[in-house]
């Protein structure tokens, strides 16, 4: 995948350029992810961003090292077998998800998966990400934090919207968070005639690092930055 000229460089307060993915960039990256049937090629992975370590379409729990991710996939597969297709979001019972509850996020796709709104943002994720993003869009979180994983997030959701199947990713955490990396499993949920009406996501922080004074100040500055509205909200 070549660099998309539609990706916009925006000045960041730390003096570096941050890339705000355009729809063209998201579509191009998602298309490359969709070319794979399992592991996404390393060249595609690194072209999205240097922080991305792995992207893979997952079919079996034994393909996942993390017990919580394997648990979530196994549960999703059991719901799929019972439904005879993509599980309906109404079939998800929070009591069945207790082993992974704090690490779960629920997102509602917007614009055919080019964006999504966080409807649930797990407490264990919020604790390590330093902010609860419930009610905000992925694009708004990206614009606020200037995360280098912006295109990864947007492209993976777009890909799952187009191919409703479990998708795993791992990426290095931004240096202003006290986490080494994040491992994430996106599971699609349907709603009547919509094959992908929600993303059920298990997001696991991996490792711990001590922030320097400068890094702690950078974190505070990023999470306190006013949240921009990327476009008018429906209703």
PDB file of C-alpha atoms in Angstrom:
ATOM      1  CA  UNK A   1       0.000   0.000   0.000  1.00  0.00           C
ATOM      2  CA  UNK A   2       1.454   3.337  -1.012  1.00  0.00           C
ATOM      3  CA  UNK A   3       1.054   6.529   0.979  1.00  0.00           C
ATOM      4  CA  UNK A   4      -2.333   8.078   0.188  1.00  0.00           C
ATOM      5  CA  UNK A   5      -2.006  11.717  -0.935  1.00  0.00           C
ATOM      6  CA  UNK A   6      -5.403  12.337   0.652  1.00  0.00           C
ATOM      7  CA  UNK A   7      -4.001  11.954   4.164  1.00  0.00           C
ATOM      8  CA  UNK A   8      -3.764  15.378   5.725  1.00  0.00           C
ATOM      9  CA  UNK A   9      -0.864  16.525   7.865  1.00  0.00           C
ATOM     10  CA  UNK A  10      -2.071  18.672  10.753  1.00  0.00           C
ATOM     11  CA  UNK A  11       0.252  20.602  13.053  1.00  0.00           C
ATOM     12  CA  UNK A  12       0.418  19.168  16.551  1.00  0.00           C
ATOM     13  CA  UNK A  13       1.165  21.223  19.682  1.00  0.00           C
ATOM     14  CA  UNK A  14       4.270  19.140  20.288  1.00  0.00           C
ATOM     15  CA  UNK A  15       5.774  20.492  17.063  1.00  0.00           C
ATOM     16  CA  UNK A  16       5.298  17.332  14.969  1.00  0.00           C
ATOM     17  CA  UNK A  17       2.947  16.666  12.092  1.00  0.00           C
ATOM     18  CA  UNK A  18      -0.019  14.416  12.827  1.00  0.00           C
ATOM     19  CA  UNK A  19      -1.938  12.680  10.056  1.00  0.00           C
ATOM     20  CA  UNK A  20      -5.729  13.045  10.138  1.00  0.00           C
ATOM     21  CA  UNK A  21      -6.952  10.225   7.873  1.00  0.00           C
ATOM     22  CA  UNK A  22      -9.276  11.219   5.061  1.00  0.00           C
ATOM     23  CA  UNK A  23     -12.007   8.927   3.766  1.00  0.00           C
ATOM     24  CA  UNK A  24      -9.781   8.135   0.787  1.00  0.00           C
ATOM     25  CA  UNK A  25      -6.951   7.014   3.089  1.00  0.00           C
ATOM     26  CA  UNK A  26      -9.326   4.956   5.237  1.00  0.00           C
ATOM     27  CA  UNK A  27     -10.828   3.270   2.166  1.00  0.00           C
ATOM     28  CA  UNK A  28      -7.392   2.477   0.714  1.00  0.00           C
ATOM     29  CA  UNK A  29      -6.102   0.947   3.955  1.00  0.00           C
ATOM     30  CA  UNK A  30      -9.320  -1.018   4.498  1.00  0.00           C
ATOM     31  CA  UNK A  31      -9.103  -2.390   0.952  1.00  0.00           C
ATOM     32  CA  UNK A  32      -5.595  -3.688   1.636  1.00  0.00           C
ATOM     33  CA  UNK A  33      -6.756  -5.303   4.893  1.00  0.00           C
ATOM     34  CA  UNK A  34      -9.636  -6.932   3.018  1.00  0.00           C
ATOM     35  CA  UNK A  35      -7.239  -8.489   0.487  1.00  0.00           C
ATOM     36  CA  UNK A  36      -6.063 -10.853   3.229  1.00  0.00           C
ATOM     37  CA  UNK A  37      -7.910 -13.965   4.372  1.00  0.00           C
ATOM     38  CA  UNK A  38      -5.801 -14.356   7.514  1.00  0.00           C
ATOM     39  CA  UNK A  39      -2.615 -12.471   8.367  1.00  0.00           C
ATOM     40  CA  UNK A  40      -2.329  -9.074   6.713  1.00  0.00           C
ATOM     41  CA  UNK A  41       1.002  -8.661   4.907  1.00  0.00           C
ATOM     42  CA  UNK A  42       3.728  -6.927   6.967  1.00  0.00           C
ATOM     43  CA  UNK A  43       4.198  -4.293   4.285  1.00  0.00           C
ATOM     44  CA  UNK A  44       0.533  -3.328   4.508  1.00  0.00           C
ATOM     45  CA  UNK A  45       0.680  -3.303   8.295  1.00  0.00           C
ATOM     46  CA  UNK A  46       3.666  -0.935   8.435  1.00  0.00           C
ATOM     47  CA  UNK A  47       2.311   1.282   5.666  1.00  0.00           C
ATOM     48  CA  UNK A  48      -0.655   2.094   7.930  1.00  0.00           C
ATOM     49  CA  UNK A  49       1.766   3.286  10.623  1.00  0.00           C
ATOM     50  CA  UNK A  50       5.077   2.216  12.101  1.00  0.00           C
ATOM     51  CA  UNK A  51       3.346   1.649  15.457  1.00  0.00           C
ATOM     52  CA  UNK A  52       1.218  -1.193  14.028  1.00  0.00           C
ATOM     53  CA  UNK A  53       2.625  -4.643  14.719  1.00  0.00           C
ATOM     54  CA  UNK A  54      -0.036  -7.074  13.487  1.00  0.00           C
ATOM     55  CA  UNK A  55      -3.445  -7.216  11.797  1.00  0.00           C
ATOM     56  CA  UNK A  56      -5.179 -10.554  11.169  1.00  0.00           C
ATOM     57  CA  UNK A  57      -8.572 -12.018  10.390  1.00  0.00           C
ATOM     58  CA  UNK A  58      -9.170 -14.607  13.109  1.00  0.00           C
ATOM     59  CA  UNK A  59     -11.257 -17.789  12.905  1.00  0.00           C
ATOM     60  CA  UNK A  60     -10.328 -19.809  16.009  1.00  0.00           C
ATOM     61  CA  UNK A  61      -9.720 -19.007  19.697  1.00  0.00           C
ATOM     62  CA  UNK A  62      -6.380 -20.856  19.626  1.00  0.00           C
ATOM     63  CA  UNK A  63      -5.071 -18.162  17.269  1.00  0.00           C
ATOM     64  CA  UNK A  64      -5.182 -15.681  20.143  1.00  0.00           C
ATOM     65  CA  UNK A  65      -2.621 -15.681  22.967  1.00  0.00           C
ATOM     66  CA  UNK A  66      -4.681 -13.545  25.357  1.00  0.00           C
ATOM     67  CA  UNK A  67      -7.303 -15.575  27.344  1.00  0.00           C
ATOM     68  CA  UNK A  68      -9.805 -12.696  27.359  1.00  0.00           C
ATOM     69  CA  UNK A  69      -9.631 -12.323  23.594  1.00  0.00           C
ATOM     70  CA  UNK A  70      -9.965 -16.085  23.104  1.00  0.00           C
ATOM     71  CA  UNK A  71     -12.949 -16.099  25.481  1.00  0.00           C
ATOM     72  CA  UNK A  72     -14.665 -13.324  23.538  1.00  0.00           C
ATOM     73  CA  UNK A  73     -14.113 -15.033  20.190  1.00  0.00           C
ATOM     74  CA  UNK A  74     -15.369 -18.363  21.518  1.00  0.00           C
ATOM     75  CA  UNK A  75     -18.493 -16.671  22.876  1.00  0.00           C
ATOM     76  CA  UNK A  76     -19.081 -14.803  19.595  1.00  0.00           C
ATOM     77  CA  UNK A  77     -18.684 -18.044  17.623  1.00  0.00           C
ATOM     78  CA  UNK A  78     -21.253 -19.781  19.841  1.00  0.00           C
ATOM     79  CA  UNK A  79     -23.722 -16.946  19.226  1.00  0.00           C
ATOM     80  CA  UNK A  80     -22.988 -17.159  15.496  1.00  0.00           C
ATOM     81  CA  UNK A  81     -23.654 -20.909  15.469  1.00  0.00           C
ATOM     82  CA  UNK A  82     -26.955 -20.424  17.300  1.00  0.00           C
ATOM     83  CA  UNK A  83     -28.026 -17.615  14.944  1.00  0.00           C
ATOM     84  CA  UNK A  84     -26.817 -19.265  11.761  1.00  0.00           C
ATOM     85  CA  UNK A  85     -24.997 -16.060  10.850  1.00  0.00           C
ATOM     86  CA  UNK A  86     -23.630 -12.842  12.332  1.00  0.00           C
ATOM     87  CA  UNK A  87     -24.957 -12.639  15.924  1.00  0.00           C
ATOM     88  CA  UNK A  88     -27.668 -10.065  16.572  1.00  0.00           C
ATOM     89  CA  UNK A  89     -26.736  -7.341  19.036  1.00  0.00           C
ATOM     90  CA  UNK A  90     -29.843  -8.254  21.040  1.00  0.00           C
ATOM     91  CA  UNK A  91     -28.367 -11.706  21.700  1.00  0.00           C
ATOM     92  CA  UNK A  92     -25.499 -10.252  23.731  1.00  0.00           C
ATOM     93  CA  UNK A  93     -26.049 -10.606  27.475  1.00  0.00           C
ATOM     94  CA  UNK A  94     -23.632  -8.608  29.604  1.00  0.00           C
ATOM     95  CA  UNK A  95     -23.760 -11.317  32.302  1.00  0.00           C
ATOM     96  CA  UNK A  96     -22.157 -13.739  29.860  1.00  0.00           C
ATOM     97  CA  UNK A  97     -19.228 -11.371  29.316  1.00  0.00           C
ATOM     98  CA  UNK A  98     -18.091 -10.867  32.925  1.00  0.00           C
ATOM     99  CA  UNK A  99     -14.565 -12.309  32.413  1.00  0.00           C
ATOM    100  CA  UNK A 100     -13.788  -9.522  29.916  1.00  0.00           C
ATOM    101  CA  UNK A 101     -16.237  -6.828  30.984  1.00  0.00           C
ATOM    102  CA  UNK A 102     -13.854  -3.987  31.890  1.00  0.00           C
ATOM    103  CA  UNK A 103     -12.010  -4.394  28.598  1.00  0.00           C
ATOM    104  CA  UNK A 104     -15.074  -4.213  26.358  1.00  0.00           C
ATOM    105  CA  UNK A 105     -16.174  -1.378  24.120  1.00  0.00           C
ATOM    106  CA  UNK A 106     -19.335  -1.156  22.039  1.00  0.00           C
ATOM    107  CA  UNK A 107     -19.326   1.116  19.009  1.00  0.00           C
ATOM    108  CA  UNK A 108     -22.054   2.119  16.581  1.00  0.00           C
ATOM    109  CA  UNK A 109     -20.825   2.514  12.983  1.00  0.00           C
ATOM    110  CA  UNK A 110     -21.452   5.769  11.160  1.00  0.00           C
ATOM    111  CA  UNK A 111     -21.099   6.488   7.437  1.00  0.00           C
ATOM    112  CA  UNK A 112     -20.737   2.802   6.541  1.00  0.00           C
ATOM    113  CA  UNK A 113     -17.901   2.288   8.997  1.00  0.00           C
ATOM    114  CA  UNK A 114     -15.802   5.297   8.053  1.00  0.00           C
ATOM    115  CA  UNK A 115     -16.431   6.451  11.628  1.00  0.00           C
ATOM    116  CA  UNK A 116     -18.077   5.086  14.773  1.00  0.00           C
ATOM    117  CA  UNK A 117     -19.438   6.309  18.104  1.00  0.00           C
ATOM    118  CA  UNK A 118     -18.312   4.788  21.403  1.00  0.00           C
ATOM    119  CA  UNK A 119     -21.555   3.671  23.084  1.00  0.00           C
ATOM    120  CA  UNK A 120     -19.719   1.780  25.842  1.00  0.00           C
ATOM    121  CA  UNK A 121     -16.101   2.369  26.868  1.00  0.00           C
ATOM    122  CA  UNK A 122     -14.807  -0.206  29.348  1.00  0.00           C
ATOM    123  CA  UNK A 123     -13.477   0.989  32.689  1.00  0.00           C
ATOM    124  CA  UNK A 124     -10.203  -0.952  32.356  1.00  0.00           C
ATOM    125  CA  UNK A 125      -9.619   0.631  28.950  1.00  0.00           C
ATOM    126  CA  UNK A 126     -10.526   4.122  30.184  1.00  0.00           C
ATOM    127  CA  UNK A 127      -8.173   3.737  33.154  1.00  0.00           C
ATOM    128  CA  UNK A 128      -5.161   3.041  30.930  1.00  0.00           C
ATOM    129  CA  UNK A 129      -6.236   5.420  28.143  1.00  0.00           C
ATOM    130  CA  UNK A 130      -6.702   8.172  30.775  1.00  0.00           C
ATOM    131  CA  UNK A 131     -10.168   9.150  29.540  1.00  0.00           C
ATOM    132  CA  UNK A 132     -13.666   7.708  29.081  1.00  0.00           C
ATOM    133  CA  UNK A 133     -14.669   8.305  25.457  1.00  0.00           C
ATOM    134  CA  UNK A 134     -18.284   7.166  25.778  1.00  0.00           C
ATOM    135  CA  UNK A 135     -20.507   9.229  23.477  1.00  0.00           C
ATOM    136  CA  UNK A 136     -17.670  10.493  21.270  1.00  0.00           C
ATOM    137  CA  UNK A 137     -16.661   9.417  17.796  1.00  0.00           C
ATOM    138  CA  UNK A 138     -13.442   7.601  16.978  1.00  0.00           C
ATOM    139  CA  UNK A 139     -12.541  10.570  14.750  1.00  0.00           C
ATOM    140  CA  UNK A 140     -13.051  12.970  17.666  1.00  0.00           C
ATOM    141  CA  UNK A 141     -10.859  10.879  19.957  1.00  0.00           C
ATOM    142  CA  UNK A 142      -8.184  10.828  17.258  1.00  0.00           C
ATOM    143  CA  UNK A 143      -8.316  14.592  16.697  1.00  0.00           C
ATOM    144  CA  UNK A 144      -8.075  15.223  20.420  1.00  0.00           C
ATOM    145  CA  UNK A 145      -5.211  12.869  21.278  1.00  0.00           C
ATOM    146  CA  UNK A 146      -3.354  13.012  17.922  1.00  0.00           C
ATOM    147  CA  UNK A 147      -2.775   9.260  18.251  1.00  0.00           C
ATOM    148  CA  UNK A 148      -0.462   7.709  15.643  1.00  0.00           C
ATOM    149  CA  UNK A 149      -2.915   4.763  15.459  1.00  0.00           C
ATOM    150  CA  UNK A 150      -5.677   6.938  13.959  1.00  0.00           C
ATOM    151  CA  UNK A 151      -5.632   5.295  10.533  1.00  0.00           C
ATOM    152  CA  UNK A 152      -5.379   1.819  12.080  1.00  0.00           C
ATOM    153  CA  UNK A 153      -8.555   2.355  14.092  1.00  0.00           C
ATOM    154  CA  UNK A 154     -10.563   3.847  11.233  1.00  0.00           C
ATOM    155  CA  UNK A 155      -9.398   1.348   8.577  1.00  0.00           C
ATOM    156  CA  UNK A 156     -10.067  -1.695  10.756  1.00  0.00           C
ATOM    157  CA  UNK A 157     -13.615  -0.589  11.542  1.00  0.00           C
ATOM    158  CA  UNK A 158     -14.275   0.136   7.875  1.00  0.00           C
ATOM    159  CA  UNK A 159     -12.911  -3.308   6.918  1.00  0.00           C
ATOM    160  CA  UNK A 160     -15.103  -5.127   9.456  1.00  0.00           C
ATOM    161  CA  UNK A 161     -18.123  -3.144   8.299  1.00  0.00           C
ATOM    162  CA  UNK A 162     -17.493  -4.426   4.763  1.00  0.00           C
ATOM    163  CA  UNK A 163     -16.571  -7.975   5.844  1.00  0.00           C
ATOM    164  CA  UNK A 164     -18.376  -8.745   9.123  1.00  0.00           C
ATOM    165  CA  UNK A 165     -15.802 -11.095  10.653  1.00  0.00           C
ATOM    166  CA  UNK A 166     -13.448 -11.071  13.682  1.00  0.00           C
ATOM    167  CA  UNK A 167     -10.397  -8.859  13.152  1.00  0.00           C
ATOM    168  CA  UNK A 168      -7.380  -8.688  15.490  1.00  0.00           C
ATOM    169  CA  UNK A 169      -4.808  -5.931  15.684  1.00  0.00           C
ATOM    170  CA  UNK A 170      -1.843  -5.064  17.880  1.00  0.00           C
ATOM    171  CA  UNK A 171      -0.051  -1.738  17.973  1.00  0.00           C
ATOM    172  CA  UNK A 172       2.506   0.009  20.134  1.00  0.00           C
ATOM    173  CA  UNK A 173       0.982   2.454  22.573  1.00  0.00           C
ATOM    174  CA  UNK A 174       1.660   6.194  22.201  1.00  0.00           C
ATOM    175  CA  UNK A 175       4.585   7.247  24.427  1.00  0.00           C
ATOM    176  CA  UNK A 176       2.354   9.430  26.607  1.00  0.00           C
ATOM    177  CA  UNK A 177       0.423   6.390  27.959  1.00  0.00           C
ATOM    178  CA  UNK A 178       1.747   3.969  30.582  1.00  0.00           C
ATOM    179  CA  UNK A 179       1.069   0.940  28.361  1.00  0.00           C
ATOM    180  CA  UNK A 180       3.532  -0.857  26.082  1.00  0.00           C
ATOM    181  CA  UNK A 181       0.992  -1.971  23.493  1.00  0.00           C
ATOM    182  CA  UNK A 182      -2.695  -2.676  22.839  1.00  0.00           C
ATOM    183  CA  UNK A 183      -4.236  -5.906  21.527  1.00  0.00           C
ATOM    184  CA  UNK A 184      -7.720  -5.553  20.135  1.00  0.00           C
ATOM    185  CA  UNK A 185     -10.365  -7.908  18.741  1.00  0.00           C
ATOM    186  CA  UNK A 186     -13.273  -6.445  16.751  1.00  0.00           C
ATOM    187  CA  UNK A 187     -16.432  -8.595  16.631  1.00  0.00           C
ATOM    188  CA  UNK A 188     -19.349  -7.522  14.390  1.00  0.00           C
ATOM    189  CA  UNK A 189     -22.962  -7.650  15.582  1.00  0.00           C
ATOM    190  CA  UNK A 190     -25.991  -7.467  13.298  1.00  0.00           C
ATOM    191  CA  UNK A 191     -29.395  -5.822  13.679  1.00  0.00           C
ATOM    192  CA  UNK A 192     -32.184  -7.198  11.504  1.00  0.00           C
ATOM    193  CA  UNK A 193     -31.111  -6.537   7.898  1.00  0.00           C
ATOM    194  CA  UNK A 194     -27.880  -4.762   8.893  1.00  0.00           C
ATOM    195  CA  UNK A 195     -25.021  -7.323   8.955  1.00  0.00           C
ATOM    196  CA  UNK A 196     -22.769  -4.934  10.907  1.00  0.00           C
ATOM    197  CA  UNK A 197     -24.770  -2.668  13.204  1.00  0.00           C
ATOM    198  CA  UNK A 198     -22.343  -2.654  16.129  1.00  0.00           C
ATOM    199  CA  UNK A 199     -18.694  -3.391  16.844  1.00  0.00           C
ATOM    200  CA  UNK A 200     -18.131  -5.365  20.046  1.00  0.00           C
ATOM    201  CA  UNK A 201     -14.460  -4.793  20.841  1.00  0.00           C
ATOM    202  CA  UNK A 202     -12.220  -6.379  23.457  1.00  0.00           C
ATOM    203  CA  UNK A 203      -9.247  -4.068  23.990  1.00  0.00           C
ATOM    204  CA  UNK A 204      -6.348  -5.218  26.172  1.00  0.00           C
ATOM    205  CA  UNK A 205      -3.449  -3.088  27.419  1.00  0.00           C
ATOM    206  CA  UNK A 206      -0.194  -5.048  27.439  1.00  0.00           C
ATOM    207  CA  UNK A 207       2.704  -4.223  29.725  1.00  0.00           C
ATOM    208  CA  UNK A 208       3.319  -1.227  31.958  1.00  0.00           C
ATOM    209  CA  UNK A 209       5.782   1.620  31.785  1.00  0.00           C
ATOM    210  CA  UNK A 210       6.550   4.474  34.149  1.00  0.00           C
ATOM    211  CA  UNK A 211       5.939   7.876  32.618  1.00  0.00           C
ATOM    212  CA  UNK A 212       8.595  10.551  32.914  1.00  0.00           C
ATOM    213  CA  UNK A 213       7.585  13.989  34.146  1.00  0.00           C
ATOM    214  CA  UNK A 214       7.511  15.297  30.584  1.00  0.00           C
ATOM    215  CA  UNK A 215       5.404  12.362  29.396  1.00  0.00           C
ATOM    216  CA  UNK A 216       2.932  12.857  32.260  1.00  0.00           C
ATOM    217  CA  UNK A 217       2.604  16.534  31.302  1.00  0.00           C
ATOM    218  CA  UNK A 218       2.066  15.550  27.665  1.00  0.00           C
ATOM    219  CA  UNK A 219      -0.680  13.107  28.682  1.00  0.00           C
ATOM    220  CA  UNK A 220      -2.423  15.759  30.757  1.00  0.00           C
ATOM    221  CA  UNK A 221      -2.251  18.239  27.897  1.00  0.00           C
ATOM    222  CA  UNK A 222      -3.673  15.796  25.379  1.00  0.00           C
ATOM    223  CA  UNK A 223      -6.601  14.553  27.447  1.00  0.00           C
ATOM    224  CA  UNK A 224      -7.545  18.061  28.600  1.00  0.00           C
ATOM    225  CA  UNK A 225      -7.564  19.440  25.038  1.00  0.00           C
ATOM    226  CA  UNK A 226     -11.089  20.490  23.951  1.00  0.00           C
ATOM    227  CA  UNK A 227     -12.767  17.752  21.913  1.00  0.00           C
ATOM    228  CA  UNK A 228     -13.524  18.946  18.370  1.00  0.00           C
ATOM    229  CA  UNK A 229     -16.789  17.905  16.721  1.00  0.00           C
ATOM    230  CA  UNK A 230     -15.868  16.343  13.393  1.00  0.00           C
ATOM    231  CA  UNK A 231     -19.326  16.893  11.867  1.00  0.00           C
ATOM    232  CA  UNK A 232     -22.866  17.606  13.171  1.00  0.00           C
ATOM    233  CA  UNK A 233     -24.458  14.945  15.287  1.00  0.00           C
ATOM    234  CA  UNK A 234     -27.591  13.226  14.029  1.00  0.00           C
ATOM    235  CA  UNK A 235     -30.776  14.436  15.723  1.00  0.00           C
TER     236      UNK A 235
END
